[in-house]
mmCIF file of C-alpha atoms (C1' of nucleotides) in Angstrom:
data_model
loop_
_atom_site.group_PDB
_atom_site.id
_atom_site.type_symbol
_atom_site.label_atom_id
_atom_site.label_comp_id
_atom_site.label_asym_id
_atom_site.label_seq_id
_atom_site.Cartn_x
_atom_site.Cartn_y
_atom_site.Cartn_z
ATOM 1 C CA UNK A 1 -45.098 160.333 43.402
ATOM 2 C CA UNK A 2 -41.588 160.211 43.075
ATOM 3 C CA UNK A 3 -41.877 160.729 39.572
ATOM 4 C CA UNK A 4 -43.170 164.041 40.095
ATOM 5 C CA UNK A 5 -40.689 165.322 42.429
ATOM 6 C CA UNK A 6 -38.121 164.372 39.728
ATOM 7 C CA UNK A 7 -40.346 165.741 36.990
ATOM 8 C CA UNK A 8 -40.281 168.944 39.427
ATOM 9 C CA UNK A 9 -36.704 168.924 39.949
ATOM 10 C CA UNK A 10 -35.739 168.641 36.615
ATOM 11 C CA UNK A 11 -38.485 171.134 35.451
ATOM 12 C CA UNK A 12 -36.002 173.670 37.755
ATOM 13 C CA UNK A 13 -32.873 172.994 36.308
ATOM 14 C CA UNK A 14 -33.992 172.898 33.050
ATOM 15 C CA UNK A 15 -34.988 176.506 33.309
ATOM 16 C CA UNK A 16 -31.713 177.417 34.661
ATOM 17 C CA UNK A 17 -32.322 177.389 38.455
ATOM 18 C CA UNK A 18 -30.548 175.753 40.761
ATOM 19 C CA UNK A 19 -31.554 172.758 42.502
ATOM 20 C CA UNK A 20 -30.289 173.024 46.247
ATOM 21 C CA UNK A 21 -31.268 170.868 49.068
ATOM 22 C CA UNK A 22 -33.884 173.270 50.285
ATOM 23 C CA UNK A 23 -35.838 173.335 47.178
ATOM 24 C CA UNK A 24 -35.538 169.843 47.320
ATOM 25 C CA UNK A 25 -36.729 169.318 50.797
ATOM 26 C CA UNK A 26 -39.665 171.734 50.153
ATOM 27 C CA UNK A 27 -40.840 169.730 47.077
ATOM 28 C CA UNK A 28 -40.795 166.631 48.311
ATOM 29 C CA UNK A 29 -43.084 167.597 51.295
ATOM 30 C CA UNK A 30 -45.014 169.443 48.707
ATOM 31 C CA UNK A 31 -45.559 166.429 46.534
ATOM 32 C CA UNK A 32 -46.145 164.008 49.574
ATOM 33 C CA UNK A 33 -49.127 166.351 50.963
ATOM 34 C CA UNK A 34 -50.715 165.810 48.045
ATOM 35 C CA UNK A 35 -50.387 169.334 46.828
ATOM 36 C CA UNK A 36 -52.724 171.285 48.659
ATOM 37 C CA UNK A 37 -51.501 173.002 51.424
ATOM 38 C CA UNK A 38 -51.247 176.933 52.886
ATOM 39 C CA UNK A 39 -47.560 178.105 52.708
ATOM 40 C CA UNK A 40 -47.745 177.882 56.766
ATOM 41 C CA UNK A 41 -48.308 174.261 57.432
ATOM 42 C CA UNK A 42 -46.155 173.252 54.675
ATOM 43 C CA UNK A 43 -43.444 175.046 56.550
ATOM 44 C CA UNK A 44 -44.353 172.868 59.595
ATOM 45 C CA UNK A 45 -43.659 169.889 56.906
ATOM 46 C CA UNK A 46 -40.877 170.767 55.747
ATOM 47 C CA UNK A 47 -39.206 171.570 59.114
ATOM 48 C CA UNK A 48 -39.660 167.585 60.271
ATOM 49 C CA UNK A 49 -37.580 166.659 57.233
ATOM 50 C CA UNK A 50 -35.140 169.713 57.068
ATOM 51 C CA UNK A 51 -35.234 171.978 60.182
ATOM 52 C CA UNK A 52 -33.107 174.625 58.703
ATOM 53 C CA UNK A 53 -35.011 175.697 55.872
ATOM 54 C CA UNK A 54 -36.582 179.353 56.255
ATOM 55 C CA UNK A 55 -40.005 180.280 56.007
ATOM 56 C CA UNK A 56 -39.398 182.662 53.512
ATOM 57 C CA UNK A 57 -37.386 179.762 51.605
ATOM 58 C CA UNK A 58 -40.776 178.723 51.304
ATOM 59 C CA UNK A 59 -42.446 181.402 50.131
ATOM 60 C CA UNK A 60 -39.766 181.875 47.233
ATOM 61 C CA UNK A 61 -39.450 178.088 46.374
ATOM 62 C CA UNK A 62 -43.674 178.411 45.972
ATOM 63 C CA UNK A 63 -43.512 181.515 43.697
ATOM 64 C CA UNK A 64 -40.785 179.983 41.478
ATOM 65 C CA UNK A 65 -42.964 176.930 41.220
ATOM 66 C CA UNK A 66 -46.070 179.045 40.329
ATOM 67 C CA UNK A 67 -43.956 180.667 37.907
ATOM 68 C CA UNK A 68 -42.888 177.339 36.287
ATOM 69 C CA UNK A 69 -46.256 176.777 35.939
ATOM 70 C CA UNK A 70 -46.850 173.230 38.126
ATOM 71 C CA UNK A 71 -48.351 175.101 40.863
ATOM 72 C CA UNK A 72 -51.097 178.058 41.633
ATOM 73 C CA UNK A 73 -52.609 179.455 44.783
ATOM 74 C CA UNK A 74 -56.575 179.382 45.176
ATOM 75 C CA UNK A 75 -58.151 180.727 47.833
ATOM 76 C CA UNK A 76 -60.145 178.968 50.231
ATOM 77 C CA UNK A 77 -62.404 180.575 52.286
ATOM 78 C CA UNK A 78 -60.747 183.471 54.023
ATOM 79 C CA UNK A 79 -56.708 183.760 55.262
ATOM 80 C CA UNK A 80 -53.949 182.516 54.131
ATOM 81 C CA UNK A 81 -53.526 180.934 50.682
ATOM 82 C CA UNK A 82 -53.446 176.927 49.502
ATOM 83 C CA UNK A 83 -51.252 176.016 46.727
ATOM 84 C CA UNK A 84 -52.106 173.204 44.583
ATOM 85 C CA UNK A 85 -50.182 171.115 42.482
ATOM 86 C CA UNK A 86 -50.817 170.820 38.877
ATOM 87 C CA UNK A 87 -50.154 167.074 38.875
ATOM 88 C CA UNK A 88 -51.645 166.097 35.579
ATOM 89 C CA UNK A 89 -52.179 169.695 34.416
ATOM 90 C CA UNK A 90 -55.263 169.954 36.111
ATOM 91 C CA UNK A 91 -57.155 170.444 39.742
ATOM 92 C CA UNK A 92 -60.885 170.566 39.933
ATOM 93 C CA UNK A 93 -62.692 171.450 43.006
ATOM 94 C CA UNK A 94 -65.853 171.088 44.641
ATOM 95 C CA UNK A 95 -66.421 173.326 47.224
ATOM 96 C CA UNK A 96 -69.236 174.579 49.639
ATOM 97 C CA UNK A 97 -69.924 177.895 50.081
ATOM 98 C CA UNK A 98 -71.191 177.768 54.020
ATOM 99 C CA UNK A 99 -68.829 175.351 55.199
ATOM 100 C CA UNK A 100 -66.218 175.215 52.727
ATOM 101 C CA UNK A 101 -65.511 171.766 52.694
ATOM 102 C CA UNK A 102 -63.728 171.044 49.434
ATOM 103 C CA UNK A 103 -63.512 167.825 47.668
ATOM 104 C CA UNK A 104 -61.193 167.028 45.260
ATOM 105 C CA UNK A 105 -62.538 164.920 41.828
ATOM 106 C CA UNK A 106 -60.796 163.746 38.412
ATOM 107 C CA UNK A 107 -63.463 163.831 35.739
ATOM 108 C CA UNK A 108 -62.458 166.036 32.837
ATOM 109 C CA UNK A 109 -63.636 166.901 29.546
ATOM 110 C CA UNK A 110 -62.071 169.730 29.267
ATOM 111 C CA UNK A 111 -59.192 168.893 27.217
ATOM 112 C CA UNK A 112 -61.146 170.394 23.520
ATOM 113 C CA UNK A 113 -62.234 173.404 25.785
ATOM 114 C CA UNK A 114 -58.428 173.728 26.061
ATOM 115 C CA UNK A 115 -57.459 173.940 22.803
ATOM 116 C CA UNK A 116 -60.680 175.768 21.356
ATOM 117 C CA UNK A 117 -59.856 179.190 23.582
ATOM 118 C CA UNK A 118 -55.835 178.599 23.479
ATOM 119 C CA UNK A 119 -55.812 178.834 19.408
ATOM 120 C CA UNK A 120 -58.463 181.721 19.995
ATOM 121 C CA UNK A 121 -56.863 183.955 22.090
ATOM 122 C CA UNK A 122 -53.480 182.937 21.190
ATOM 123 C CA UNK A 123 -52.633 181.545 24.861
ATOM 124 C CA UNK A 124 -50.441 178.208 25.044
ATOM 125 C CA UNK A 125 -52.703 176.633 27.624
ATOM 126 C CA UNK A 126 -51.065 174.347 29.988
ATOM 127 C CA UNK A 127 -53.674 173.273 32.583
ATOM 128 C CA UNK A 128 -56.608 174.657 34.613
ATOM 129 C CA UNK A 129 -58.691 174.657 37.655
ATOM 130 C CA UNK A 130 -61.734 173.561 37.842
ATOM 131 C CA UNK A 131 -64.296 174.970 41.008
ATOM 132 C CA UNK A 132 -67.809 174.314 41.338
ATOM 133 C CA UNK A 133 -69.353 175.660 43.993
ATOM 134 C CA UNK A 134 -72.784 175.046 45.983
ATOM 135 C CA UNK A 135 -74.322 173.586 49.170
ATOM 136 C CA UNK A 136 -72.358 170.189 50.196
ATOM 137 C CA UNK A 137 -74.684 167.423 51.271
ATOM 138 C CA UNK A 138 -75.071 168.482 55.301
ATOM 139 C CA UNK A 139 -75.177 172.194 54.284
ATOM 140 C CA UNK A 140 -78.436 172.151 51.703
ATOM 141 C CA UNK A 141 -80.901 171.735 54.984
ATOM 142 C CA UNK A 142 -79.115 174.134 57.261
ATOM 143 C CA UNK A 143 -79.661 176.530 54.045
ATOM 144 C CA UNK A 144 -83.229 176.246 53.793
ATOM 145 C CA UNK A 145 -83.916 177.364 57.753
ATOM 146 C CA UNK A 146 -81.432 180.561 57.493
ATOM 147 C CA UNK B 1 -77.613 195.469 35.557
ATOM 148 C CA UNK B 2 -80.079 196.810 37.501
ATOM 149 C CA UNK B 3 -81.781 193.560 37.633
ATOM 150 C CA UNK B 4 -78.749 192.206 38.789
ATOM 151 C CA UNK B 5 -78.950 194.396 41.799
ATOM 152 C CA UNK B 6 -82.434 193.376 42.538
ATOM 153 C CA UNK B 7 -81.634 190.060 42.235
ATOM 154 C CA UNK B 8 -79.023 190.483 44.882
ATOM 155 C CA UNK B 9 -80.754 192.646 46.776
ATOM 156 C CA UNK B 10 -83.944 190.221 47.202
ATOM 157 C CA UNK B 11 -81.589 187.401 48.149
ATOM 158 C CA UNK B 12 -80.361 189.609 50.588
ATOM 159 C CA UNK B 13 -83.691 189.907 52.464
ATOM 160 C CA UNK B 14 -84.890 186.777 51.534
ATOM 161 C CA UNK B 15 -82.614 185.074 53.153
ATOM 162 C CA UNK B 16 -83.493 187.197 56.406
ATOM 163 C CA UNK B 17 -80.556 189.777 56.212
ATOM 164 C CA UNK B 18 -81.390 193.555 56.436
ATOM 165 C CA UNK B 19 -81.037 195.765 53.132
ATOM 166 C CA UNK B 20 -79.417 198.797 54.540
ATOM 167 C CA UNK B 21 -78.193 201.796 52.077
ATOM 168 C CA UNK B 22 -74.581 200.608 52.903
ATOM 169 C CA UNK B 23 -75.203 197.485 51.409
ATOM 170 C CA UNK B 24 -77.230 198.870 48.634
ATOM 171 C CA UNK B 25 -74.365 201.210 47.806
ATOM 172 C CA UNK B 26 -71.999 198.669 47.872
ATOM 173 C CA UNK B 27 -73.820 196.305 45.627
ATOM 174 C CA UNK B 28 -74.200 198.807 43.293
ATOM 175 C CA UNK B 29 -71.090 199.875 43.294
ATOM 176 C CA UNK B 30 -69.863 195.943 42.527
ATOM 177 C CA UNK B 31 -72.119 195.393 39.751
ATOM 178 C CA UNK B 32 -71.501 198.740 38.199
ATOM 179 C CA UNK B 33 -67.789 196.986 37.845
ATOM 180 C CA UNK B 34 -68.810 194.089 36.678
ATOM 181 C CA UNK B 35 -67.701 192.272 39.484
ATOM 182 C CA UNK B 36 -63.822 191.977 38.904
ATOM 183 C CA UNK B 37 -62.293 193.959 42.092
ATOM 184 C CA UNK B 38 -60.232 194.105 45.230
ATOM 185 C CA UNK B 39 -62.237 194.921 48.379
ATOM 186 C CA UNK B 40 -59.932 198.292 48.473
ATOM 187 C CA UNK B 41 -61.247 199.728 44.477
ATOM 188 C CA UNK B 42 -64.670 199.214 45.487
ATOM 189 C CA UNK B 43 -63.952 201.104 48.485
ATOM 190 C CA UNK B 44 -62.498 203.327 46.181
ATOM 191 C CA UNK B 45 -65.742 203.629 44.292
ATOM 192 C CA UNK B 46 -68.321 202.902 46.663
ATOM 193 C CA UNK B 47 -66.900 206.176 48.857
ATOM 194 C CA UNK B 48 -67.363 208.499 45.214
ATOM 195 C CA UNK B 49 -71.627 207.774 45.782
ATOM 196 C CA UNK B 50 -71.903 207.384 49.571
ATOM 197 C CA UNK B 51 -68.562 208.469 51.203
ATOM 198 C CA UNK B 52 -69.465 207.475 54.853
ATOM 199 C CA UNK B 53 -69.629 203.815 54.250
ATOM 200 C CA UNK B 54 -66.486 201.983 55.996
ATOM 201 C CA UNK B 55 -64.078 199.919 54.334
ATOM 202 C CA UNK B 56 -64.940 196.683 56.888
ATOM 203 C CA UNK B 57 -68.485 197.618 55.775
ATOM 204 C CA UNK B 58 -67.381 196.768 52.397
ATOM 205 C CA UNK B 59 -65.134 193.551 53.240
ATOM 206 C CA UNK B 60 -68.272 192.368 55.485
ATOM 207 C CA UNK B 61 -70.637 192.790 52.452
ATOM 208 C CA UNK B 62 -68.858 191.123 50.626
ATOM 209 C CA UNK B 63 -68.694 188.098 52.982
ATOM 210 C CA UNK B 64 -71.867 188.154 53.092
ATOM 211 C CA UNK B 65 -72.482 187.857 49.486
ATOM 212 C CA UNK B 66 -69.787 185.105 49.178
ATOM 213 C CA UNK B 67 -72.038 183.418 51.764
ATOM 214 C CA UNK B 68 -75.004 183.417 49.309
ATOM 215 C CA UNK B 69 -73.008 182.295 46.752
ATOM 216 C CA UNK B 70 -73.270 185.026 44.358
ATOM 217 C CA UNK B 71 -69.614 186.508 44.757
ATOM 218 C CA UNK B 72 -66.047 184.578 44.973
ATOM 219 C CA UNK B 73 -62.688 186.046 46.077
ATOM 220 C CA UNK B 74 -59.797 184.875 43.956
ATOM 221 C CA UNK B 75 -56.263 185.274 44.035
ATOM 222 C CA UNK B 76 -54.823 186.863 40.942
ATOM 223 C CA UNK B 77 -50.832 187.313 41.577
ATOM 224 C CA UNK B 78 -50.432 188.050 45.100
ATOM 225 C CA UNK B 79 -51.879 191.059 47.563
ATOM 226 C CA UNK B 80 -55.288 191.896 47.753
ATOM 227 C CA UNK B 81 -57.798 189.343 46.967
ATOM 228 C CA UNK B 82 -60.234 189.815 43.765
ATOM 229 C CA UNK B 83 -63.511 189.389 43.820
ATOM 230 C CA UNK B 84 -65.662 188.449 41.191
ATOM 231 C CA UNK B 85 -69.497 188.264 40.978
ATOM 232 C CA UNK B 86 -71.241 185.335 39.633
ATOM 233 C CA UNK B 87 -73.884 187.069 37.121
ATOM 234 C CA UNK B 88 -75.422 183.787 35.382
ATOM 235 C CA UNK B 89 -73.703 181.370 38.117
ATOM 236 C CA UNK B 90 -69.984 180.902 36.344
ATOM 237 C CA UNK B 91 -67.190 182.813 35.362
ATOM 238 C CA UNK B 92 -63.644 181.888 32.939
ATOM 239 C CA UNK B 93 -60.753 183.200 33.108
ATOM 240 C CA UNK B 94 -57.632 182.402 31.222
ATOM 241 C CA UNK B 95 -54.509 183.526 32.845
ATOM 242 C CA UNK B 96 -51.015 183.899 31.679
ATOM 243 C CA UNK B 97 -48.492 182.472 34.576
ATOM 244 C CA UNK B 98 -45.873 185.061 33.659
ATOM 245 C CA UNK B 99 -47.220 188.524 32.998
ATOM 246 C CA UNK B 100 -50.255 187.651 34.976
ATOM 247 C CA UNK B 101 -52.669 188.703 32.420
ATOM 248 C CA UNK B 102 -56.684 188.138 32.408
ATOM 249 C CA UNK B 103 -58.965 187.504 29.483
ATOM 250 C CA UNK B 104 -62.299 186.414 30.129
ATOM 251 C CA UNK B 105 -64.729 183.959 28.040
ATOM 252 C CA UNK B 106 -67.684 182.993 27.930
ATOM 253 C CA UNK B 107 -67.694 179.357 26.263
ATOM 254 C CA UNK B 108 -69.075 176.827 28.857
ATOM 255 C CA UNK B 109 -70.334 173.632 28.497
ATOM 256 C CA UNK B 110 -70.121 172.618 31.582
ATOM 257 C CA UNK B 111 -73.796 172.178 32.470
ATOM 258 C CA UNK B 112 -73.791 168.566 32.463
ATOM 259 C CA UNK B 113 -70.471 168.049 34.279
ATOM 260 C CA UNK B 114 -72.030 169.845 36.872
ATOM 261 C CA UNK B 115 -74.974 167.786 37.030
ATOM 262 C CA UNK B 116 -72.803 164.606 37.057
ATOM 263 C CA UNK B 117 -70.591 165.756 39.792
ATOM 264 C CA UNK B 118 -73.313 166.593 41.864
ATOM 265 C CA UNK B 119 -74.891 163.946 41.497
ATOM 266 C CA UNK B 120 -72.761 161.960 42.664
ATOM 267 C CA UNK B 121 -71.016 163.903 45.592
ATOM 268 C CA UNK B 122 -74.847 165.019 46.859
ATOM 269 C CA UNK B 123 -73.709 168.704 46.434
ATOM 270 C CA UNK B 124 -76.097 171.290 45.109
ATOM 271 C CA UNK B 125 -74.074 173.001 42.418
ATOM 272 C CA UNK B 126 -74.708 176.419 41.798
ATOM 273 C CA UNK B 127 -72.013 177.656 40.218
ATOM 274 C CA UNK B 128 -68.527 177.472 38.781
ATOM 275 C CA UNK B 129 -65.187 179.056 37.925
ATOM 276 C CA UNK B 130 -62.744 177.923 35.275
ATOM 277 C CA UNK B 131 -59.736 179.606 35.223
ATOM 278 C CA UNK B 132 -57.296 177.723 32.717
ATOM 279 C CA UNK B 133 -53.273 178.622 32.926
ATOM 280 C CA UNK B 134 -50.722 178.950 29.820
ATOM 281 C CA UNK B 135 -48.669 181.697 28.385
ATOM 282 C CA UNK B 136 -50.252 184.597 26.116
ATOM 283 C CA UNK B 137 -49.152 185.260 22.787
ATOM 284 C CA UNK B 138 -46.311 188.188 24.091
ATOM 285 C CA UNK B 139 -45.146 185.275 26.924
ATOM 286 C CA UNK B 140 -44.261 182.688 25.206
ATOM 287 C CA UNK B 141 -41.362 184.107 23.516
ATOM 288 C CA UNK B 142 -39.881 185.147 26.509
ATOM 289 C CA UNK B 143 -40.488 181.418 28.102
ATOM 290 C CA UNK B 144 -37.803 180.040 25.608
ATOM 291 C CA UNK B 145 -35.858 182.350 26.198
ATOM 292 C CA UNK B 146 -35.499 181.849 29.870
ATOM 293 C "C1'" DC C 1 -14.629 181.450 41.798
ATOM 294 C "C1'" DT C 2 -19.081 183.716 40.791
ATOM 295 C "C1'" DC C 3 -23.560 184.456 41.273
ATOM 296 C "C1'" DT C 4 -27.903 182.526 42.703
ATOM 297 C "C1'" DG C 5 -30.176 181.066 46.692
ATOM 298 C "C1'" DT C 6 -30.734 181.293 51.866
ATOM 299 C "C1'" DG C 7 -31.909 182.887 56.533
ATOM 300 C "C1'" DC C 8 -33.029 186.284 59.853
ATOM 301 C "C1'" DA C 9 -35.584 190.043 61.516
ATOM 302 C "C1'" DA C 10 -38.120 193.808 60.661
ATOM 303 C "C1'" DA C 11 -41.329 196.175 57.447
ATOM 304 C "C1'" DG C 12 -45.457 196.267 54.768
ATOM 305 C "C1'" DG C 13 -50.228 195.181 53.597
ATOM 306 C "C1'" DA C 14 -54.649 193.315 53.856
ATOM 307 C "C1'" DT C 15 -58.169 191.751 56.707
ATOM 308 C "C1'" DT C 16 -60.250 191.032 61.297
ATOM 309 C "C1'" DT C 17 -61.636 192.032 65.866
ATOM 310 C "C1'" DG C 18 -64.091 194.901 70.085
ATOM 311 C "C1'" DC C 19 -67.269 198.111 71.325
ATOM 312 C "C1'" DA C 20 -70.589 201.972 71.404
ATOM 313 C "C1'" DC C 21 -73.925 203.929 68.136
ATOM 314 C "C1'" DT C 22 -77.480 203.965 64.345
ATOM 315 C "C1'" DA C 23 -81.198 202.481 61.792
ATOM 316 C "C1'" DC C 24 -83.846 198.596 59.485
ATOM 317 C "C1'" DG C 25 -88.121 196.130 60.024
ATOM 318 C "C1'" DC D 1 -88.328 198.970 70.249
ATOM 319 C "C1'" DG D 2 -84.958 195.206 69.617
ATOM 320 C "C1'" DT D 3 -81.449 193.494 67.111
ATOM 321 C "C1'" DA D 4 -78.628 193.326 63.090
ATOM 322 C "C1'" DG D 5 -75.558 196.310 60.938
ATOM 323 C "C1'" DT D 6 -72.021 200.083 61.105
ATOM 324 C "C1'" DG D 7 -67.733 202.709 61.891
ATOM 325 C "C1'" DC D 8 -63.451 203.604 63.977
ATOM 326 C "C1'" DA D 9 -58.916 202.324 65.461
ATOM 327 C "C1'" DA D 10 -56.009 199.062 67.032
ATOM 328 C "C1'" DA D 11 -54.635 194.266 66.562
ATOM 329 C "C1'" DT D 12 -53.501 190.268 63.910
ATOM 330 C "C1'" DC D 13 -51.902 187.555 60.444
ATOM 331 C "C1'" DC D 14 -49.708 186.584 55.964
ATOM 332 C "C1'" DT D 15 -46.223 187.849 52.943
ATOM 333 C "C1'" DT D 16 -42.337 190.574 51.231
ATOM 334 C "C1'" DT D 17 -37.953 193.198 51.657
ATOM 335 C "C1'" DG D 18 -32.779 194.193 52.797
ATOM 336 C "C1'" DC D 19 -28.574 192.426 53.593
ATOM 337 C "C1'" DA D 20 -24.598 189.369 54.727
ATOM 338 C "C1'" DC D 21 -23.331 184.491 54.198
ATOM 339 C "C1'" DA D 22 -23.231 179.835 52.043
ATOM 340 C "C1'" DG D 23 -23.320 176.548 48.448
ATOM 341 C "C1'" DA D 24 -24.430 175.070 43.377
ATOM 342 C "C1'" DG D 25 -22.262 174.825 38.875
#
DNA sequence: CTCTGTGCAAAGGATTTGCACTACG
DNA sequence: CGTAGTGCAAATCCTTTGCACAGAG
């Protein structure tokens, strides 16, 4: 965990931005949610820790992130956006489409997909999201009556 | 195409929801894209063949089709929402983080994943989306340099 | 010391209600 | 006919600007 704040913070300055304290603040509550939050309550988060820091703070510390590549919005359902974290490169996602209840799970094999489409179309792949979607466990009944 | 419609338009009153000619207009509208829009080009285009449909016509059709799982709205870059119809239940994108470019593919071979996973989370799959993240060809350049 | 990053408040969009009317079935 | 679906306009919510100040390097 702390590794990947540190892998984060040094991911910034190595790209020439500059890591202040409310960067910091905002990826550490980033990284201790697990990485999967909307940009509202991880304002909430990061205001136990570090009161000061600005919404829109936020907002630009979560773009700059997206733009380095370790994190990407998704939506969920309708409103405001989630961002995950990249953690390992990759996210996968199982979510329902009445309830949307989403479930997070690891297995991958998608590691030679990777590299098959990157040398195709000449993209320098560096991790993906994975969402399956269908009728969670509780929802496949309620389906059937309508 | 047009079998696409039908197919949509039978799950639409199969599943006990009425086929008006808003909805029919709006379908066809979608599928005549492709299925790759924001809710505000298809209003664009649905208004050119049936100019008295409502734009919260269009954003509740195309709830309504997310409900039966044969649309998905994804975030691509920020603003309006994209939606993208599921025409043999998946979709892949590969997206560059920088310029924000789309290609689509069609490799999958993720049949059998699905199977596994829901399997084993008791979810009835029915479709997926792989979007995987890198830098295109022109991007990557422009990484290094900063 | 310089320039990037920050915070506030107000603007800008996209999407969602509430309610009377129309039309599918 | 009854009810689900529609359309309008106003409301709501998320996100982005503009600008003066503060702090990283």
């Amino acid at each position: 965990m702390t590794t990947q704040l540190t892998h984060i913070s040094e991911l910034i300055q190595t790209q020439g931005y500059r890591l202040t304290a409310a960067r910091e603040a905002i990826i550490t509550a980033l990284v201790q949610t697990g990485g999967h939050v909307s940009a509202d309550e991880l304002v909430e988060i990061v205001h136990q820790a570090a009161p000061q820091v600005g919404r829109m703070t936020v907002y630009r510390t979560l773009d700059l992130l997206c733009e380095l590549g370790c994190l990407r919005p998704v939506y969920q359902g309708t409103g405001a956006a989630h961002y995950i974290l990249f953690a390992d490169g990759h996210h996968h996602h199982l979510v329902c489409r009445l309830c949307e209840k989403v479930v997070e799970f690891d297995e991958c094999l998608l590691r030679e997909l990777e590299e098959r489409i990157g040398r195709r179309f000449n993209f320098a792949i560096e991790g993906h999201l994975l969402e399956l979607y269908g009728l969670c466990g509780d929802c496949q009944g309620r389906d059937a009556v309508g």
